[in-house]
Amino acid sequence: PARQKGLIPMKNRFKQTMLNSGISVIAQFSSLVLKFVTQTIFIQILGAAFLGTQSFFVNLMLFLSCLEFGVSSAFVYALYDPLAHHKHDQIGALIGLFRRVYHWLCGLSAVVGLGFMAGLYLAHYDRELIANWQWAYLLVLANYLLFFLNENKRQLLIADQMGYVSV
């Protein structure tokens, strides 16, 4: 293949794509099996009421994910050229920018998520259904918020076609 002047040859994209695809299929299958096993255990040990409540909380977090507004897609797109041309200063600047954006989104999601919790309390969410539902909700919210703390690094791996590292 012809090399452009000044460019360092890129990795074998086909090999990286195949590796990403293979590992993603394995990870997705493993995730489905693990989800089935854990839900079965939850139902047997904690009861269907808890599982339904947890599913409701997870759906609220999916609603919160709308706050992300496709930032990760923009991040990956913005990194393609600097990665291809090995512009390390530009890569570092973009990572710093997106780290700040993701931390801001984490704070905003925390405020909105806590607002949801207050709304559930004011709407007289069935407190009898599950004792200490607030703690269960806070655990689900914390799990969701942890996503934002290193998402800029995960998106860098995806842009560099090394998404299998973050699986």
Tab-separated table of C-alpha atoms in Angstrom:
chain	number	residue	atom	x	y	z
A	1	PRO	CA	0.000	0.000	0.000
A	2	ALA	CA	1.124	3.505	-0.792
A	3	ARG	CA	2.226	5.563	2.173
A	4	GLN	CA	1.382	9.212	2.409
A	5	LYS	CA	4.293	11.509	3.028
A	6	GLY	CA	4.813	12.253	6.707
A	7	LEU	CA	2.385	9.634	8.021
A	8	ILE	CA	3.394	6.721	10.177
A	9	PRO	CA	1.706	3.519	8.921
A	10	MET	CA	-1.487	2.755	10.835
A	11	LYS	CA	-2.202	-0.557	12.532
A	12	ASN	CA	-3.747	-3.337	10.549
A	13	ARG	CA	-7.346	-2.083	10.792
A	14	PHE	CA	-8.889	-5.340	9.569
A	15	LYS	CA	-7.112	-7.352	12.247
A	16	GLN	CA	-8.146	-4.858	14.939
A	17	THR	CA	-11.754	-4.851	13.707
A	18	MET	CA	-11.938	-8.642	13.737
A	19	LEU	CA	-10.434	-8.782	17.235
A	20	ASN	CA	-12.892	-6.124	18.477
A	21	SER	CA	-15.828	-7.955	16.909
A	22	GLY	CA	-14.848	-11.349	18.304
A	23	ILE	CA	-14.269	-10.125	21.825
A	24	SER	CA	-17.467	-8.026	21.721
A	25	VAL	CA	-19.533	-11.090	20.746
A	26	ILE	CA	-17.996	-13.123	23.564
A	27	ALA	CA	-18.530	-10.272	26.051
A	28	GLN	CA	-22.144	-9.776	24.961
A	29	PHE	CA	-22.910	-13.500	25.276
A	30	SER	CA	-21.211	-13.646	28.679
A	31	SER	CA	-23.179	-10.605	29.802
A	32	LEU	CA	-26.487	-12.185	28.792
A	33	VAL	CA	-25.694	-15.433	30.600
A	34	LEU	CA	-24.510	-13.576	33.698
A	35	LYS	CA	-27.607	-11.362	33.708
A	36	PHE	CA	-29.869	-14.422	33.505
A	37	VAL	CA	-28.021	-16.167	36.345
A	38	THR	CA	-27.992	-13.110	38.613
A	39	GLN	CA	-31.671	-12.339	38.030
A	40	THR	CA	-32.563	-15.943	38.836
A	41	ILE	CA	-30.573	-15.735	42.076
A	42	PHE	CA	-32.114	-12.346	42.939
A	43	ILE	CA	-35.619	-13.691	42.480
A	44	GLN	CA	-34.926	-16.778	44.599
A	45	ILE	CA	-33.145	-14.961	47.417
A	46	LEU	CA	-34.600	-11.449	47.494
A	47	GLY	CA	-37.944	-11.949	45.803
A	48	ALA	CA	-39.566	-10.604	42.685
A	49	ALA	CA	-40.508	-7.320	44.375
A	50	PHE	CA	-36.868	-6.348	44.797
A	51	LEU	CA	-36.000	-7.316	41.231
A	52	GLY	CA	-38.897	-5.238	39.917
A	53	THR	CA	-37.812	-2.278	42.011
A	54	GLN	CA	-34.232	-2.599	40.848
A	55	SER	CA	-35.379	-2.813	37.218
A	56	PHE	CA	-37.399	0.364	37.739
A	57	PHE	CA	-34.318	2.118	39.128
A	58	VAL	CA	-32.194	0.916	36.208
A	59	ASN	CA	-34.804	2.281	33.792
A	60	LEU	CA	-34.521	5.655	35.531
A	61	MET	CA	-30.759	5.519	34.932
A	62	LEU	CA	-31.377	4.777	31.251
A	63	PHE	CA	-33.490	7.917	31.157
A	64	LEU	CA	-30.594	9.800	32.759
A	65	SER	CA	-28.296	8.569	30.003
A	66	CYS	CA	-30.079	11.023	27.693
A	67	LEU	CA	-27.969	13.706	29.404
A	68	GLU	CA	-24.917	12.316	27.626
A	69	PHE	CA	-26.269	13.644	24.293
A	70	GLY	CA	-23.892	11.595	22.159
A	71	VAL	CA	-20.749	13.091	23.669
A	72	SER	CA	-18.968	9.746	23.357
A	73	SER	CA	-19.656	9.577	19.607
A	74	ALA	CA	-18.304	13.103	19.162
A	75	PHE	CA	-15.262	12.191	21.232
A	76	VAL	CA	-14.469	9.130	19.133
A	77	TYR	CA	-14.955	11.092	15.900
A	78	ALA	CA	-12.742	13.944	17.107
A	79	LEU	CA	-9.947	11.493	17.963
A	80	TYR	CA	-9.743	9.676	14.620
A	81	ASP	CA	-7.525	12.222	12.845
A	82	PRO	CA	-5.136	12.913	15.751
A	83	LEU	CA	-4.706	9.171	16.317
A	84	ALA	CA	-4.112	8.475	12.637
A	85	HIS	CA	-1.494	11.219	12.386
A	86	HIS	CA	0.009	10.633	15.847
A	87	LYS	CA	-0.694	14.181	17.062
A	88	HIS	CA	-0.012	13.472	20.724
A	89	ASP	CA	-0.516	17.055	21.928
A	90	GLN	CA	-3.931	17.221	20.281
A	91	ILE	CA	-4.878	13.801	21.684
A	92	GLY	CA	-3.909	14.930	25.183
A	93	ALA	CA	-5.882	18.162	24.829
A	94	LEU	CA	-8.984	16.285	23.640
A	95	ILE	CA	-8.728	13.778	26.479
A	96	GLY	CA	-8.472	16.617	29.005
A	97	LEU	CA	-11.462	18.394	27.487
A	98	PHE	CA	-13.628	15.298	27.465
A	99	ARG	CA	-12.588	14.375	31.006
A	100	ARG	CA	-13.944	17.753	32.142
A	101	VAL	CA	-17.100	17.245	30.067
A	102	TYR	CA	-17.689	13.781	31.538
A	103	HIS	CA	-17.096	15.018	35.085
A	104	TRP	CA	-19.566	17.844	34.490
A	105	LEU	CA	-22.084	15.310	33.124
A	106	CYS	CA	-21.479	13.152	36.205
A	107	GLY	CA	-22.333	16.074	38.483
A	108	LEU	CA	-25.412	16.979	36.459
A	109	SER	CA	-26.564	13.346	36.452
A	110	ALA	CA	-26.037	13.145	40.217
A	111	VAL	CA	-28.215	16.221	40.786
A	112	VAL	CA	-30.963	14.966	38.452
A	113	GLY	CA	-30.711	11.443	39.902
A	114	LEU	CA	-31.086	12.741	43.445
A	115	GLY	CA	-34.011	14.811	42.196
A	116	PHE	CA	-35.603	11.604	40.928
A	117	MET	CA	-35.110	10.095	44.374
A	118	ALA	CA	-36.818	13.056	46.039
A	119	GLY	CA	-39.606	12.831	43.462
A	120	LEU	CA	-40.113	9.150	44.237
A	121	TYR	CA	-40.315	9.936	47.935
A	122	LEU	CA	-42.798	12.765	47.394
A	123	ALA	CA	-44.875	10.606	45.049
A	124	HIS	CA	-45.194	8.112	47.911
A	125	TYR	CA	-43.245	5.360	46.171
A	126	ASP	CA	-44.340	2.095	47.746
A	127	ARG	CA	-42.090	2.150	50.817
A	128	GLU	CA	-43.600	-1.071	52.064
A	129	LEU	CA	-42.540	-2.954	48.925
A	130	ILE	CA	-38.879	-2.959	49.786
A	131	ALA	CA	-37.299	-1.804	53.014
A	132	ASN	CA	-34.566	0.795	52.620
A	133	TRP	CA	-35.359	1.375	48.939
A	134	GLN	CA	-33.412	4.633	49.160
A	135	TRP	CA	-30.167	2.729	49.681
A	136	ALA	CA	-30.935	0.434	46.756
A	137	TYR	CA	-31.609	3.473	44.571
A	138	LEU	CA	-28.403	5.198	45.719
A	139	LEU	CA	-26.380	2.071	44.860
A	140	VAL	CA	-27.866	1.954	41.359
A	141	LEU	CA	-27.232	5.701	40.946
A	142	ALA	CA	-23.632	5.377	42.173
A	143	ASN	CA	-23.020	2.527	39.757
A	144	TYR	CA	-24.359	4.694	36.933
A	145	LEU	CA	-22.273	7.718	37.953
A	146	LEU	CA	-19.045	5.704	38.084
A	147	PHE	CA	-19.421	5.230	34.324
A	148	PHE	CA	-18.480	8.873	33.742
A	149	LEU	CA	-15.226	8.910	35.679
A	150	ASN	CA	-13.091	7.009	33.149
A	151	GLU	CA	-15.308	7.139	30.076
A	152	ASN	CA	-12.890	9.450	28.237
A	153	LYS	CA	-10.182	6.759	28.420
A	154	ARG	CA	-12.583	4.035	27.279
A	155	GLN	CA	-13.603	6.148	24.291
A	156	LEU	CA	-9.919	6.689	23.439
A	157	LEU	CA	-9.495	2.909	23.279
A	158	ILE	CA	-12.562	2.632	21.049
A	159	ALA	CA	-11.298	5.364	18.712
A	160	ASP	CA	-7.954	3.570	18.468
A	161	GLN	CA	-9.829	0.333	17.648
A	162	MET	CA	-8.732	-1.238	20.892
A	163	GLY	CA	-12.180	-1.408	22.475
A	164	TYR	CA	-11.558	-5.023	23.447
A	165	VAL	CA	-9.228	-3.766	26.186
A	166	SER	CA	-12.125	-2.079	27.998
A	167	VAL	CA	-14.523	-5.047	27.853
